[in-house]
């Protein structure tokens, strides 16, 4: 006997629920498609799948919170002199273990390790290098704020085990870059040079599913992020930019801006990829010997590639981040990235300051109550 119409619908819905994930794009499917014309595509895909496996393991560690017993600070310090959390060390180990065996890597370098990690002799050496910050923003763990893992893949030239110098390649040469954000959902945001794409971890089936293909950073924004407690240490062009944003509708920008600061770069960049904005950790005089706060290889370069691939811009304030020549593994750099038109404006303010041509802005004729507001039209 044919089932009643209602039974039929119920059967269809049940079936639909159970197979809802079928037909969705998993990370592996995506990589096969994206890397179709890339040399050594199988190696690169296999490496990124291993990185994703490490990220799933880290996501589980982070999600245990205080129950995992790994949030406490150790007595050790990382290469930058910051106190390490137990999780900084275990997540670093997780990436080493998940990625060392596959035969795709010649070496790895991490913010948590003094020097490059050579692939152990028992494993085959490959043609890529992996650079990573295993747990960026880990000082936020106690407050349960989103943290992340940032990574970058470089090509290795030669067949020797990689040493520090092999990692000193400009950001434009990155083969792939990405980050994981451990927030309410765990997401993987990735570029292999053809746009920036975001995946959400489906914990039930254990796969990253493509949920945000081809992200685009809007060219304009009314949101910026900076640690404003450092204001007195900033250079004049940064002070000028932030002052103008804060003046809102009564200043030359003629619109109100929102200010944000999560103190977790991954979370800030994620917000910018989702809805635009500006993130700045500029050069400052707080620690005059440091060029900036953030690391070129582990933080700035991968984020710059992701932002550029999404149509945004990434700069030191005085030039394209991806063109900064690295001179040492743990090098720091000023970082200004996000919505293109704002980044261009900030670069212009640096140029005008360096050439002395921003003088009119400090004259009473051009202050924000003047009829001669030089940028009132922009
Ligand atoms: O480099 C680590 C980091 O936590 C970034 O994720 C973040 O943007 C920055 O440092 C926060 O700096 P601050 O402690 O000055 O707020």
GROMACS .gro file of C-alpha atoms and ligand atoms in nm:
model
  394
    1UNK     CA    1   0.000   0.000   0.000
    2UNK     CA    2   0.134   0.346  -0.090
    3UNK     CA    3   0.227   0.554   0.218
    4UNK     CA    4   0.013   0.855   0.297
    5UNK     CA    5   0.149   1.186   0.162
    6UNK     CA    6   0.251   1.299   0.511
    7UNK     CA    7   0.452   0.985   0.572
    8UNK     CA    8   0.628   1.041   0.245
    9UNK     CA    9   0.727   1.396   0.342
   10UNK     CA   10   0.849   1.283   0.680
   11UNK     CA   11   1.057   1.013   0.517
   12UNK     CA   12   1.207   1.268   0.278
   13UNK     CA   13   1.288   1.512   0.559
   14UNK     CA   14   1.453   1.242   0.770
   15UNK     CA   15   1.659   1.135   0.476
   16UNK     CA   16   1.742   1.497   0.396
   17UNK     CA   17   1.864   1.565   0.751
   18UNK     CA   18   2.089   1.265   0.758
   19UNK     CA   19   2.247   1.338   0.420
   20UNK     CA   20   2.250   1.716   0.444
   21UNK     CA   21   2.631   1.721   0.426
   22UNK     CA   22   2.640   1.531   0.097
   23UNK     CA   23   2.734   1.751  -0.196
   24UNK     CA   24   2.903   2.014   0.018
   25UNK     CA   25   3.260   2.112  -0.062
   26UNK     CA   26   3.506   1.963   0.182
   27UNK     CA   27   3.860   2.096   0.214
   28UNK     CA   28   4.003   1.800   0.018
   29UNK     CA   29   3.754   1.847  -0.267
   30UNK     CA   30   3.830   2.219  -0.272
   31UNK     CA   31   4.207   2.160  -0.286
   32UNK     CA   32   4.180   1.915  -0.576
   33UNK     CA   33   3.982   2.175  -0.765
   34UNK     CA   34   4.193   2.481  -0.676
   35UNK     CA   35   4.531   2.317  -0.730
   36UNK     CA   36   4.444   2.156  -1.064
   37UNK     CA   37   4.707   2.360  -1.251
   38UNK     CA   38   4.962   2.395  -0.972
   39UNK     CA   39   5.294   2.211  -0.996
   40UNK     CA   40   5.342   1.958  -0.713
   41UNK     CA   41   4.971   1.989  -0.638
   42UNK     CA   42   4.945   1.653  -0.465
   43UNK     CA   43   5.223   1.744  -0.223
   44UNK     CA   44   5.072   2.082  -0.146
   45UNK     CA   45   4.723   1.938  -0.101
   46UNK     CA   46   4.856   1.662   0.127
   47UNK     CA   47   5.047   1.919   0.334
   48UNK     CA   48   4.743   2.143   0.375
   49UNK     CA   49   4.530   1.844   0.475
   50UNK     CA   50   4.791   1.763   0.744
   51UNK     CA   51   4.786   2.126   0.863
   52UNK     CA   52   4.406   2.103   0.881
   53UNK     CA   53   4.436   1.781   1.086
   54UNK     CA   54   4.666   1.960   1.331
   55UNK     CA   55   4.416   2.245   1.348
   56UNK     CA   56   4.134   2.005   1.436
   57UNK     CA   57   4.348   1.863   1.717
   58UNK     CA   58   4.431   2.214   1.842
   59UNK     CA   59   4.065   2.312   1.822
   60UNK     CA   60   3.982   2.020   2.055
   61UNK     CA   61   4.263   2.119   2.296
   62UNK     CA   62   4.157   2.484   2.307
   63UNK     CA   63   3.788   2.392   2.351
   64UNK     CA   64   3.864   2.201   2.672
   65UNK     CA   65   3.948   2.533   2.834
   66UNK     CA   66   4.046   2.510   3.198
   67UNK     CA   67   3.940   2.142   3.196
   68UNK     CA   68   4.241   2.068   2.976
   69UNK     CA   69   4.476   2.207   3.239
   70UNK     CA   70   4.690   2.370   2.971
   71UNK     CA   71   4.608   2.737   3.014
   72UNK     CA   72   4.856   2.797   3.289
   73UNK     CA   73   5.174   2.989   3.222
   74UNK     CA   74   5.504   2.804   3.214
   75UNK     CA   75   5.829   2.948   3.342
   76UNK     CA   76   5.972   2.936   2.987
   77UNK     CA   77   5.968   3.224   2.739
   78UNK     CA   78   5.935   3.222   2.362
   79UNK     CA   79   6.186   3.379   2.124
   80UNK     CA   80   6.030   3.722   2.181
   81UNK     CA   81   6.068   3.699   2.557
   82UNK     CA   82   5.695   3.644   2.616
   83UNK     CA   83   5.586   3.398   2.885
   84UNK     CA   84   5.472   3.073   2.721
   85UNK     CA   85   5.149   2.901   2.815
   86UNK     CA   86   5.147   2.523   2.828
   87UNK     CA   87   4.915   2.536   2.525
   88UNK     CA   88   5.171   2.737   2.326
   89UNK     CA   89   5.405   2.444   2.361
   90UNK     CA   90   5.155   2.160   2.308
   91UNK     CA   91   5.000   2.324   2.003
   92UNK     CA   92   5.349   2.381   1.859
   93UNK     CA   93   5.424   2.011   1.910
   94UNK     CA   94   5.091   1.916   1.751
   95UNK     CA   95   5.181   2.096   1.428
   96UNK     CA   96   5.531   1.943   1.422
   97UNK     CA   97   5.397   1.589   1.472
   98UNK     CA   98   5.108   1.620   1.224
   99UNK     CA   99   5.322   1.773   0.949
  100UNK     CA  100   5.672   1.624   0.977
  101UNK     CA  101   5.605   1.272   0.848
  102UNK     CA  102   5.426   1.325   0.514
  103UNK     CA  103   5.731   1.384   0.292
  104UNK     CA  104   5.624   1.732   0.176
  105UNK     CA  105   5.841   1.945   0.405
  106UNK     CA  106   6.211   2.028   0.426
  107UNK     CA  107   6.168   2.217   0.753
  108UNK     CA  108   5.942   2.418   0.979
  109UNK     CA  109   5.983   2.744   1.171
  110UNK     CA  110   5.760   2.872   1.447
  111UNK     CA  111   5.726   3.170   1.672
  112UNK     CA  112   5.773   2.930   1.963
  113UNK     CA  113   6.108   2.787   1.847
  114UNK     CA  114   6.441   2.966   1.848
  115UNK     CA  115   6.568   2.813   1.523
  116UNK     CA  116   6.431   2.617   1.227
  117UNK     CA  117   6.306   2.262   1.287
  118UNK     CA  118   6.475   2.008   1.062
  119UNK     CA  119   6.263   1.718   0.939
  120UNK     CA  120   6.391   1.407   1.125
  121UNK     CA  121   6.608   1.175   0.914
  122UNK     CA  122   6.353   0.890   0.935
  123UNK     CA  123   6.109   1.089   0.719
  124UNK     CA  124   6.137   1.183   0.352
  125UNK     CA  125   6.227   1.546   0.290
  126UNK     CA  126   6.003   1.749   0.061
  127UNK     CA  127   5.998   2.072  -0.134
  128UNK     CA  128   5.803   2.299   0.100
  129UNK     CA  129   5.864   2.492   0.420
  130UNK     CA  130   5.596   2.551   0.682
  131UNK     CA  131   5.603   2.864   0.897
  132UNK     CA  132   5.352   2.907   1.179
  133UNK     CA  133   5.236   3.072   1.496
  134UNK     CA  134   5.062   2.780   1.670
  135UNK     CA  135   4.845   2.984   1.905
  136UNK     CA  136   4.828   3.351   1.824
  137UNK     CA  137   4.672   3.569   2.093
  138UNK     CA  138   4.734   3.305   2.362
  139UNK     CA  139   4.757   3.575   2.629
  140UNK     CA  140   4.377   3.589   2.585
  141UNK     CA  141   4.316   3.225   2.676
  142UNK     CA  142   4.220   3.301   3.036
  143UNK     CA  143   3.946   3.534   2.916
  144UNK     CA  144   3.803   3.282   2.667
  145UNK     CA  145   3.847   3.519   2.373
  146UNK     CA  146   3.894   3.376   2.022
  147UNK     CA  147   4.252   3.277   1.946
  148UNK     CA  148   4.402   3.120   1.635
  149UNK     CA  149   4.676   2.942   1.444
  150UNK     CA  150   4.847   3.127   1.157
  151UNK     CA  151   5.052   2.951   0.888
  152UNK     CA  152   5.235   3.009   0.565
  153UNK     CA  153   5.380   2.768   0.306
  154UNK     CA  154   5.698   2.858   0.117
  155UNK     CA  155   5.880   2.671  -0.159
  156UNK     CA  156   6.214   2.520  -0.061
  157UNK     CA  157   6.500   2.542  -0.306
  158UNK     CA  158   6.758   2.264  -0.298
  159UNK     CA  159   6.737   1.926  -0.135
  160UNK     CA  160   6.918   2.003   0.190
  161UNK     CA  161   6.747   2.008   0.529
  162UNK     CA  162   6.618   2.360   0.576
  163UNK     CA  163   6.814   2.602   0.795
  164UNK     CA  164   6.705   2.947   0.919
  165UNK     CA  165   6.821   3.129   0.604
  166UNK     CA  166   6.596   2.917   0.382
  167UNK     CA  167   6.291   3.077   0.546
  168UNK     CA  168   6.399   3.434   0.469
  169UNK     CA  169   6.177   3.476   0.164
  170UNK     CA  170   5.959   3.776   0.087
  171UNK     CA  171   5.584   3.736   0.137
  172UNK     CA  172   5.512   3.757  -0.236
  173UNK     CA  173   5.668   3.412  -0.275
  174UNK     CA  174   5.424   3.242  -0.036
  175UNK     CA  175   5.262   2.939  -0.199
  176UNK     CA  176   4.974   2.926   0.049
  177UNK     CA  177   4.871   3.102   0.367
  178UNK     CA  178   4.594   3.070   0.619
  179UNK     CA  179   4.472   3.078   0.972
  180UNK     CA  180   4.235   2.890   1.196
  181UNK     CA  181   4.013   3.081   1.435
  182UNK     CA  182   3.897   2.902   1.749
  183UNK     CA  183   3.581   3.095   1.824
  184UNK     CA  184   3.220   2.986   1.877
  185UNK     CA  185   3.287   2.787   1.559
  186UNK     CA  186   3.630   2.672   1.444
  187UNK     CA  187   3.703   2.810   1.098
  188UNK     CA  188   3.989   2.769   0.854
  189UNK     CA  189   4.061   3.061   0.622
  190UNK     CA  190   4.289   2.975   0.333
  191UNK     CA  191   4.446   3.101   0.014
  192UNK     CA  192   4.653   2.910  -0.238
  193UNK     CA  193   4.679   3.220  -0.456
  194UNK     CA  194   4.330   3.209  -0.609
  195UNK     CA  195   4.119   3.414  -0.370
  196UNK     CA  196   4.056   3.377   0.001
  197UNK     CA  197   3.809   3.113   0.117
  198UNK     CA  198   3.672   3.015   0.458
  199UNK     CA  199   3.570   2.674   0.585
  200UNK     CA  200   3.375   2.586   0.898
  201UNK     CA  201   3.459   2.276   1.099
  202UNK     CA  202   3.161   2.039   1.105
  203UNK     CA  203   3.239   1.857   1.427
  204UNK     CA  204   2.985   1.581   1.360
  205UNK     CA  205   3.154   1.460   1.044
  206UNK     CA  206   3.504   1.590   1.129
  207UNK     CA  207   3.546   1.786   0.805
  208UNK     CA  208   3.613   2.145   0.713
  209UNK     CA  209   3.327   2.254   0.485
  210UNK     CA  210   3.354   2.549   0.246
  211UNK     CA  211   3.106   2.802   0.387
  212UNK     CA  212   3.246   3.139   0.272
  213UNK     CA  213   3.393   3.110  -0.080
  214UNK     CA  214   3.576   3.402  -0.237
  215UNK     CA  215   3.575   3.652   0.048
  216UNK     CA  216   3.591   4.020  -0.049
  217UNK     CA  217   3.709   4.299   0.181
  218UNK     CA  218   3.498   4.608   0.105
  219UNK     CA  219   3.711   4.898  -0.023
  220UNK     CA  220   3.567   5.142   0.229
  221UNK     CA  221   3.494   5.106   0.597
  222UNK     CA  222   3.402   5.300   0.908
  223UNK     CA  223   3.573   5.064   1.152
  224UNK     CA  224   3.935   5.056   1.269
  225UNK     CA  225   4.128   4.856   1.529
  226UNK     CA  226   4.436   4.972   1.715
  227UNK     CA  227   4.567   4.946   2.071
  228UNK     CA  228   4.488   5.306   2.163
  229UNK     CA  229   4.677   5.283   2.492
  230UNK     CA  230   4.993   5.322   2.280
  231UNK     CA  231   4.875   5.651   2.130
  232UNK     CA  232   5.150   5.861   2.283
  233UNK     CA  233   5.411   5.635   2.118
  234UNK     CA  234   5.266   5.647   1.765
  235UNK     CA  235   5.420   5.836   1.477
  236UNK     CA  236   5.237   6.154   1.363
  237UNK     CA  237   5.078   5.998   1.049
  238UNK     CA  238   4.908   5.731   1.261
  239UNK     CA  239   4.800   5.990   1.517
  240UNK     CA  240   4.660   6.200   1.234
  241UNK     CA  241   4.463   5.908   1.087
  242UNK     CA  242   4.317   5.798   1.420
  243UNK     CA  243   4.239   6.158   1.526
  244UNK     CA  244   4.049   6.215   1.205
  245UNK     CA  245   3.849   5.893   1.252
  246UNK     CA  246   3.764   5.989   1.609
  247UNK     CA  247   3.644   6.334   1.502
  248UNK     CA  248   3.371   6.155   1.308
  249UNK     CA  249   3.102   6.371   1.147
  250UNK     CA  250   3.257   6.687   1.291
  251UNK     CA  251   3.595   6.627   1.125
  252UNK     CA  252   3.729   6.601   0.773
  253UNK     CA  253   3.615   6.239   0.734
  254UNK     CA  254   3.258   6.362   0.773
  255UNK     CA  255   3.133   6.029   0.910
  256UNK     CA  256   3.149   5.842   1.239
  257UNK     CA  257   3.391   5.552   1.291
  258UNK     CA  258   3.380   5.260   1.533
  259UNK     CA  259   3.696   5.155   1.714
  260UNK     CA  260   3.765   4.788   1.805
  261UNK     CA  261   4.047   4.608   1.987
  262UNK     CA  262   4.027   4.237   2.070
  263UNK     CA  263   4.405   4.197   2.123
  264UNK     CA  264   4.394   3.881   1.911
  265UNK     CA  265   4.515   3.940   1.556
  266UNK     CA  266   4.332   3.640   1.413
  267UNK     CA  267   4.000   3.767   1.549
  268UNK     CA  268   4.066   4.120   1.415
  269UNK     CA  269   4.163   3.998   1.067
  270UNK     CA  270   3.865   3.763   1.062
  271UNK     CA  271   3.629   4.054   1.130
  272UNK     CA  272   3.791   4.250   0.847
  273UNK     CA  273   3.753   3.959   0.604
  274UNK     CA  274   3.387   3.926   0.702
  275UNK     CA  275   3.282   4.293   0.691
  276UNK     CA  276   3.580   4.520   0.620
  277UNK     CA  277   3.781   4.745   0.849
  278UNK     CA  278   4.136   4.849   0.928
  279UNK     CA  279   4.381   4.677   1.164
  280UNK     CA  280   4.694   4.858   1.276
  281UNK     CA  281   4.990   4.762   1.486
  282UNK     CA  282   5.216   5.042   1.366
  283UNK     CA  283   5.576   5.125   1.441
  284UNK     CA  284   5.594   5.308   1.773
  285UNK     CA  285   5.851   5.441   2.015
  286UNK     CA  286   5.741   5.230   2.312
  287UNK     CA  287   6.027   4.992   2.242
  288UNK     CA  288   6.239   5.198   2.004
  289UNK     CA  289   6.459   4.906   1.899
  290UNK     CA  290   6.161   4.712   1.765
  291UNK     CA  291   6.036   4.787   1.413
  292UNK     CA  292   5.687   4.682   1.523
  293UNK     CA  293   5.503   4.438   1.749
  294UNK     CA  294   5.407   4.164   1.506
  295UNK     CA  295   5.629   3.907   1.338
  296UNK     CA  296   5.686   3.932   0.964
  297UNK     CA  297   5.702   3.561   0.882
  298UNK     CA  298   5.446   3.415   1.124
  299UNK     CA  299   5.183   3.687   1.141
  300UNK     CA  300   5.221   3.973   0.893
  301UNK     CA  301   5.300   3.786   0.570
  302UNK     CA  302   5.027   3.518   0.589
  303UNK     CA  303   4.763   3.774   0.690
  304UNK     CA  304   4.881   4.013   0.416
  305UNK     CA  305   4.843   3.741   0.151
  306UNK     CA  306   4.492   3.652   0.274
  307UNK     CA  307   4.387   4.018   0.279
  308UNK     CA  308   4.533   4.096  -0.065
  309UNK     CA  309   4.373   3.784  -0.213
  310UNK     CA  310   4.041   3.915  -0.081
  311UNK     CA  311   4.094   4.253  -0.251
  312UNK     CA  312   4.221   4.441   0.054
  313UNK     CA  313   4.564   4.595   0.111
  314UNK     CA  314   4.845   4.528   0.359
  315UNK     CA  315   5.126   4.771   0.429
  316UNK     CA  316   5.395   4.872   0.674
  317UNK     CA  317   5.258   5.225   0.635
  318UNK     CA  318   5.553   5.291   0.403
  319UNK     CA  319   5.525   5.005   0.154
  320UNK     CA  320   5.366   4.674   0.066
  321UNK     CA  321   5.409   4.421   0.347
  322UNK     CA  322   5.455   4.130   0.108
  323UNK     CA  323   5.767   4.298  -0.036
  324UNK     CA  324   5.952   4.347   0.293
  325UNK     CA  325   6.280   4.153   0.269
  326UNK     CA  326   6.319   3.930   0.575
  327UNK     CA  327   6.660   3.940   0.741
  328UNK     CA  328   6.592   3.716   1.039
  329UNK     CA  329   6.346   3.448   1.140
  330UNK     CA  330   6.175   3.637   1.420
  331UNK     CA  331   6.181   3.979   1.256
  332UNK     CA  332   5.910   4.225   1.356
  333UNK     CA  333   5.735   4.470   1.129
  334UNK     CA  334   5.472   4.746   1.145
  335UNK     CA  335   5.136   4.622   1.015
  336UNK     CA  336   4.849   4.821   0.863
  337UNK     CA  337   4.593   4.614   0.673
  338UNK     CA  338   4.233   4.599   0.561
  339UNK     CA  339   3.998   4.799   0.339
  340UNK     CA  340   4.199   4.925   0.042
  341UNK     CA  341   4.098   5.292   0.037
  342UNK     CA  342   4.181   5.337   0.406
  343UNK     CA  343   4.519   5.166   0.375
  344UNK     CA  344   4.604   5.391   0.079
  345UNK     CA  345   4.508   5.692   0.288
  346UNK     CA  346   4.732   5.580   0.577
  347UNK     CA  347   5.023   5.524   0.335
  348UNK     CA  348   4.964   5.871   0.193
  349UNK     CA  349   4.976   6.021   0.542
  350UNK     CA  350   5.313   5.850   0.597
  351UNK     CA  351   5.446   5.982   0.264
  352UNK     CA  352   5.326   6.334   0.342
  353UNK     CA  353   5.485   6.317   0.687
  354UNK     CA  354   5.815   6.181   0.554
  355UNK     CA  355   5.835   6.448   0.284
  356UNK     CA  356   5.719   6.728   0.516
  357UNK     CA  357   5.424   6.808   0.291
  358UNK     CA  358   5.165   6.744   0.563
  359UNK     CA  359   5.249   7.076   0.727
  360UNK     CA  360   4.923   7.244   0.616
  361UNK     CA  361   4.734   7.001   0.835
  362UNK     CA  362   4.887   7.142   1.149
  363UNK     CA  363   4.808   7.499   1.042
  364UNK     CA  364   4.499   7.665   1.196
  365UNK     CA  365   4.376   7.735   0.842
  366UNK     CA  366   4.326   7.364   0.783
  367UNK     CA  367   4.195   7.244   1.114
  368UNK     CA  368   3.860   7.072   1.130
  369UNK     CA  369   3.662   7.392   1.185
  370UNK     CA  370   3.819   7.563   0.884
  371UNK     CA  371   3.654   7.630   0.551
  372UNK     CA  372   3.975   7.494   0.393
  373UNK     CA  373   3.939   7.138   0.506
  374UNK     CA  374   4.166   6.970   0.252
  375UNK     CA  375   3.983   6.636   0.239
  376UNK     CA  376   3.628   6.732   0.314
  377UNK     CA  377   3.524   6.601  -0.026
  378UNK     CA  378   3.676   6.253   0.012
  379LIG     O1  379   5.127   3.891   1.860
  379LIG     C1  380   5.036   3.847   1.950
  379LIG     C2  381   4.919   3.939   1.972
  379LIG     O2  382   4.842   3.882   2.075
  379LIG     C3  383   4.830   3.963   1.848
  379LIG     O3  384   4.746   3.855   1.824
  379LIG     C4  385   4.756   4.088   1.889
  379LIG     O4  386   4.713   4.164   1.778
  379LIG     C5  387   4.858   4.163   1.970
  379LIG     O5  388   4.956   4.069   2.011
  379LIG     C6  389   4.796   4.230   2.091
  379LIG     O6  390   4.881   4.325   2.137
  379LIG     P1  391   4.853   4.413   2.269
  379LIG     O7  392   4.901   4.327   2.384
  379LIG     O8  393   4.934   4.534   2.252
  379LIG     O9  394   4.708   4.441   2.277
   0.00000   0.00000   0.00000
